Amino acid sequence: MKRALFPKIIATLAFALGLASSTRAADGPWPVEKAAAWAKEHPWLVGCNYAPSTAINQLEMWQADTFDLATIDRELGWAESLGFNSLRVFLHHIPWEQDSDGFLKRIDQFLEVADRHHIGVMLVLFDGVWDPYPQAGKQPAPRRGLHNSGWVQSPGRVILAAPSRHDELKGYVTGVVSRFRNDRRVHAWDLFNEPDNPNKSSYGRLELPNKAEMALNLLRKAFGWARAASPDQPLTAGVWSGDFTKADKLSPINKFMLEQSDVISFHNYHELDALKRDVETLKRYRRPILCTEYMARPAGSRFDPLLAYLKSEGVGAYNWGFVDGKSQTIYPWDSWQKRYDGEPPVWFHDVFRTDGTPYDAKEVEYIRSVTGVGKKD
């Protein structure tokens, strides 16, 4: 009897040890060598943060009645013509709650169109920027001359403020990541965009006073949920403010994001010297680096010379905005304080008008020269 049980005991112990090992692997970021191998398979990622011109926010992009695949197909053709090979795209938990199967199908359709244009996608799960009260259903019309007048946070203040409700989002994270965990069309998972952004210039009076603390609580869980799905793609969350130059100067949330990300990501809307400083600073993590937001023309953050510099360093480059549309990001951030009745003299973000005409033909020529596609109609 005891001899008969022995193999079963050994098998049980082996299973337990294997489970413990996989659990430990899920507790932290990829080994540096694995991140380097991913980078080798994905040489210089370049593209933009994308939402179709017909969507004011993530909900209008992904809800069934406003999902506009025809516009997406047309606009991704323009992205392909620039030599873009990757897009950063924001999801939202509400379409998952409305109809998870339909939502996953629409994501799959989006990835199919992007792949047809030889473009991969970084999917963003949560967002801490702009309106903290997202609502399902018909979205508001753009407010004239106002930058991102309708963009919404995910999950928003109501859920973020209640740690007891954070687990309501587990099904969304695990469901989406599990569905696309080994899909070659997905380049990476960006778990939380600017999670601690206080939105002082726009919705600051509506924000949580302890937003950074609550966002870090959710971010910790999101990393755990996503890692448990064992995706082939790397996880990241980008640092966007504060001093990155020394480890002892990092805020708790920046420290967590940098230490837990499989690949390092960051935002920089400044001139070349400031961008160089961030890149050189972040190299200390010995991981691939992605600049997931840049390019604000009046602030001195322009394609020329930033794009060539990022390519020379092998740093992924995702400018903010692509087609002037309902998000109205041709207007600057200060449009929340200053009225703009017409098109600004210098576009803040975006590259094309809705008819496919470049905002600046020379700028488009420059982008193509850096990406290597040359001139195309």
XYZ file of C-alpha atoms in Angstrom, residues 13-249:
237
model
C 5.248 17.016 -4.897
C 6.491 17.564 -8.434
C 3.238 19.288 -9.348
C 3.412 21.472 -6.252
C 7.017 22.420 -6.957
C 6.179 23.242 -10.568
C 3.225 25.343 -9.463
C 5.374 27.178 -6.947
C 7.983 27.826 -9.611
C 5.427 29.226 -12.049
C 3.976 31.382 -9.281
C 7.388 32.842 -8.513
C 7.929 33.553 -12.219
C 4.647 35.453 -12.238
C 5.712 37.574 -9.279
C 8.252 39.663 -11.148
C 9.370 40.869 -14.554
C 10.954 38.813 -17.291
C 14.651 38.047 -16.981
C 16.717 40.662 -18.803
C 17.755 38.035 -21.355
C 14.152 37.259 -22.260
C 13.391 40.958 -22.728
C 16.444 41.265 -24.980
C 15.239 38.304 -27.054
C 11.840 39.993 -27.489
C 13.584 43.171 -28.655
C 15.578 41.187 -31.192
C 12.332 39.779 -32.585
C 10.796 43.269 -32.698
C 13.460 45.581 -34.122
C 12.647 49.265 -33.860
C 8.924 49.707 -33.221
C 7.640 53.002 -34.612
C 4.120 54.324 -34.827
C 1.563 56.413 -33.011
C -1.105 56.431 -30.350
C -4.175 55.677 -32.432
C -7.914 56.207 -32.214
C -10.027 56.601 -35.357
C -10.991 60.150 -36.277
C -14.657 59.218 -35.816
C -14.227 58.337 -32.110
C -14.137 60.939 -29.333
C -12.847 58.372 -26.841
C -12.186 54.683 -26.185
C -15.883 53.918 -25.691
C -16.914 55.362 -29.033
C -14.072 53.428 -30.615
C -15.028 50.038 -29.154
C -18.785 50.028 -28.464
C -20.646 47.935 -31.008
C -22.816 50.672 -32.501
C -19.906 53.059 -33.164
C -17.096 50.644 -34.030
C -15.930 52.043 -37.387
C -13.814 49.437 -39.135
C -13.969 51.182 -42.515
C -12.385 54.349 -41.131
C -9.827 52.295 -39.216
C -8.847 50.453 -42.401
C -8.453 53.678 -44.368
C -6.440 55.457 -41.695
C -4.173 52.497 -41.005
C -3.336 52.568 -44.697
C -1.944 56.059 -44.124
C 0.018 54.752 -41.152
C 1.483 52.016 -43.323
C 2.475 54.621 -45.915
C 4.614 56.359 -43.270
C 6.446 53.158 -42.434
C 4.705 52.779 -39.082
C 4.841 49.194 -37.850
C 3.178 49.495 -34.436
C 0.257 51.314 -32.810
C -0.532 52.043 -29.181
C -4.292 51.580 -28.731
C -6.476 52.147 -25.669
C -9.111 49.649 -24.569
C -11.744 50.196 -21.846
C -13.393 47.928 -19.293
C -16.963 49.088 -20.022
C -17.283 47.413 -23.467
C -16.076 44.215 -21.789
C -18.829 44.544 -19.197
C -21.435 45.233 -21.887
C -20.585 42.245 -24.094
C -17.267 40.523 -23.546
C -17.584 38.211 -26.547
C -18.485 41.070 -28.871
C -15.666 43.199 -27.492
C -13.097 40.451 -28.054
C -14.398 39.977 -31.590
C -13.970 43.690 -32.343
C -10.429 43.667 -30.951
C -9.697 40.693 -33.183
C -11.123 42.547 -36.193
C -8.969 45.563 -35.387
C -5.866 43.387 -35.127
C -6.739 41.737 -38.433
C -6.945 45.090 -40.204
C -3.725 46.299 -38.591
C -1.948 43.100 -39.583
C -3.111 43.513 -43.161
C -1.262 46.831 -43.107
C 1.830 45.151 -41.581
C 1.244 46.852 -38.234
C 1.291 45.318 -34.753
C -0.454 46.724 -31.695
C 0.356 47.607 -28.094
C -2.876 47.352 -26.131
C -3.501 49.677 -23.154
C -5.842 48.258 -20.499
C -6.386 51.142 -18.049
C -6.092 54.928 -18.307
C -5.832 57.599 -15.607
C -6.241 60.665 -17.817
C -9.127 63.093 -18.524
C -12.791 62.529 -17.494
C -12.967 60.409 -14.308
C -16.655 59.544 -14.822
C -16.954 57.263 -17.891
C -20.464 56.320 -18.942
C -21.622 53.597 -21.317
C -23.816 54.431 -24.283
C -23.878 57.406 -26.596
C -20.849 59.619 -26.054
C -20.950 63.436 -26.037
C -20.164 65.510 -29.092
C -16.784 67.280 -29.098
C -16.668 70.655 -27.387
C -15.410 73.166 -29.901
C -11.691 73.844 -29.839
C -11.034 71.704 -26.755
C -8.220 69.145 -26.590
C -9.576 65.674 -25.731
C -12.919 67.045 -24.600
C -14.458 63.573 -24.372
C -11.653 61.180 -23.446
C -12.463 59.070 -20.373
C -10.572 57.259 -17.664
C -10.709 53.540 -17.066
C -11.821 52.553 -14.517
C -12.761 56.058 -13.348
C -13.051 57.570 -9.896
C -15.979 55.547 -8.552
C -14.226 52.188 -8.840
C -10.698 53.501 -8.291
C -11.746 55.076 -4.963
C -12.983 51.749 -3.587
C -10.252 49.089 -3.243
C -12.998 46.571 -2.488
C -14.219 47.059 -6.069
C -10.861 46.677 -7.812
C -11.361 42.925 -8.155
C -14.378 43.653 -10.371
C -11.809 44.412 -13.084
C -10.005 41.081 -12.858
C -12.245 39.378 -15.408
C -11.586 42.157 -17.916
C -7.792 41.977 -17.565
C -7.524 38.197 -17.524
C -10.156 37.786 -20.223
C -8.506 40.134 -22.724
C -4.910 39.105 -21.995
C -5.769 35.395 -22.048
C -7.562 35.731 -25.368
C -4.567 37.349 -27.083
C -1.737 36.041 -24.887
C 0.104 34.337 -27.744
C -1.154 36.446 -30.652
C 1.805 37.664 -32.721
C -0.227 40.743 -33.758
C -0.043 42.065 -30.196
C 3.376 43.589 -29.534
C 2.989 44.402 -25.829
C 0.569 45.117 -22.988
C 0.581 48.587 -21.435
C -1.324 48.011 -18.211
C -2.111 51.534 -17.009
C -1.576 54.854 -18.784
C -0.443 57.642 -16.426
C -2.248 56.017 -13.492
C -1.531 58.811 -10.999
C -2.241 61.781 -13.304
C -4.067 64.429 -11.210
C -5.461 66.148 -14.340
C -4.958 69.516 -12.663
C -5.579 71.570 -15.795
C -8.863 69.863 -16.676
C -10.723 67.619 -14.199
C -8.534 68.209 -11.152
C -11.385 69.292 -8.881
C -13.105 65.938 -9.527
C -10.076 63.777 -8.824
C -9.306 61.660 -5.785
C -6.947 63.374 -3.329
C -5.176 60.017 -2.866
C -5.320 58.960 -6.505
C -1.681 57.847 -6.663
C -2.194 55.482 -3.725
C -5.382 53.985 -5.156
C -3.895 53.709 -8.641
C -0.862 51.864 -7.282
C -3.150 49.420 -5.479
C -4.947 48.641 -8.745
C -1.724 48.561 -10.754
C -0.235 45.935 -8.427
C -3.268 43.742 -9.001
C -3.275 44.369 -12.749
C 0.322 43.182 -13.056
C -0.543 40.080 -11.074
C -3.640 39.313 -13.121
C -1.862 39.843 -16.418
C 1.188 37.804 -15.400
C -1.046 34.936 -14.310
C -2.269 34.704 -17.914
C 1.360 34.038 -18.987
C 1.357 36.194 -22.130
C 4.105 35.792 -24.705
C 4.196 39.573 -24.977
C 5.880 41.851 -22.418
C 4.032 43.865 -19.780
C 4.811 47.515 -19.163
C 3.511 50.656 -17.480
C 5.103 53.929 -18.446
C 6.629 56.563 -16.203
C 5.488 59.995 -17.274
C 6.389 62.553 -14.581
C 8.909 63.099 -11.824
C 12.657 62.592 -11.609
C 13.921 59.278 -13.033
C 17.614 60.065 -12.737
C 18.202 58.379 -9.380
C 16.487 55.412 -7.814
C 16.131 57.186 -4.463
C 14.224 60.021 -6.150
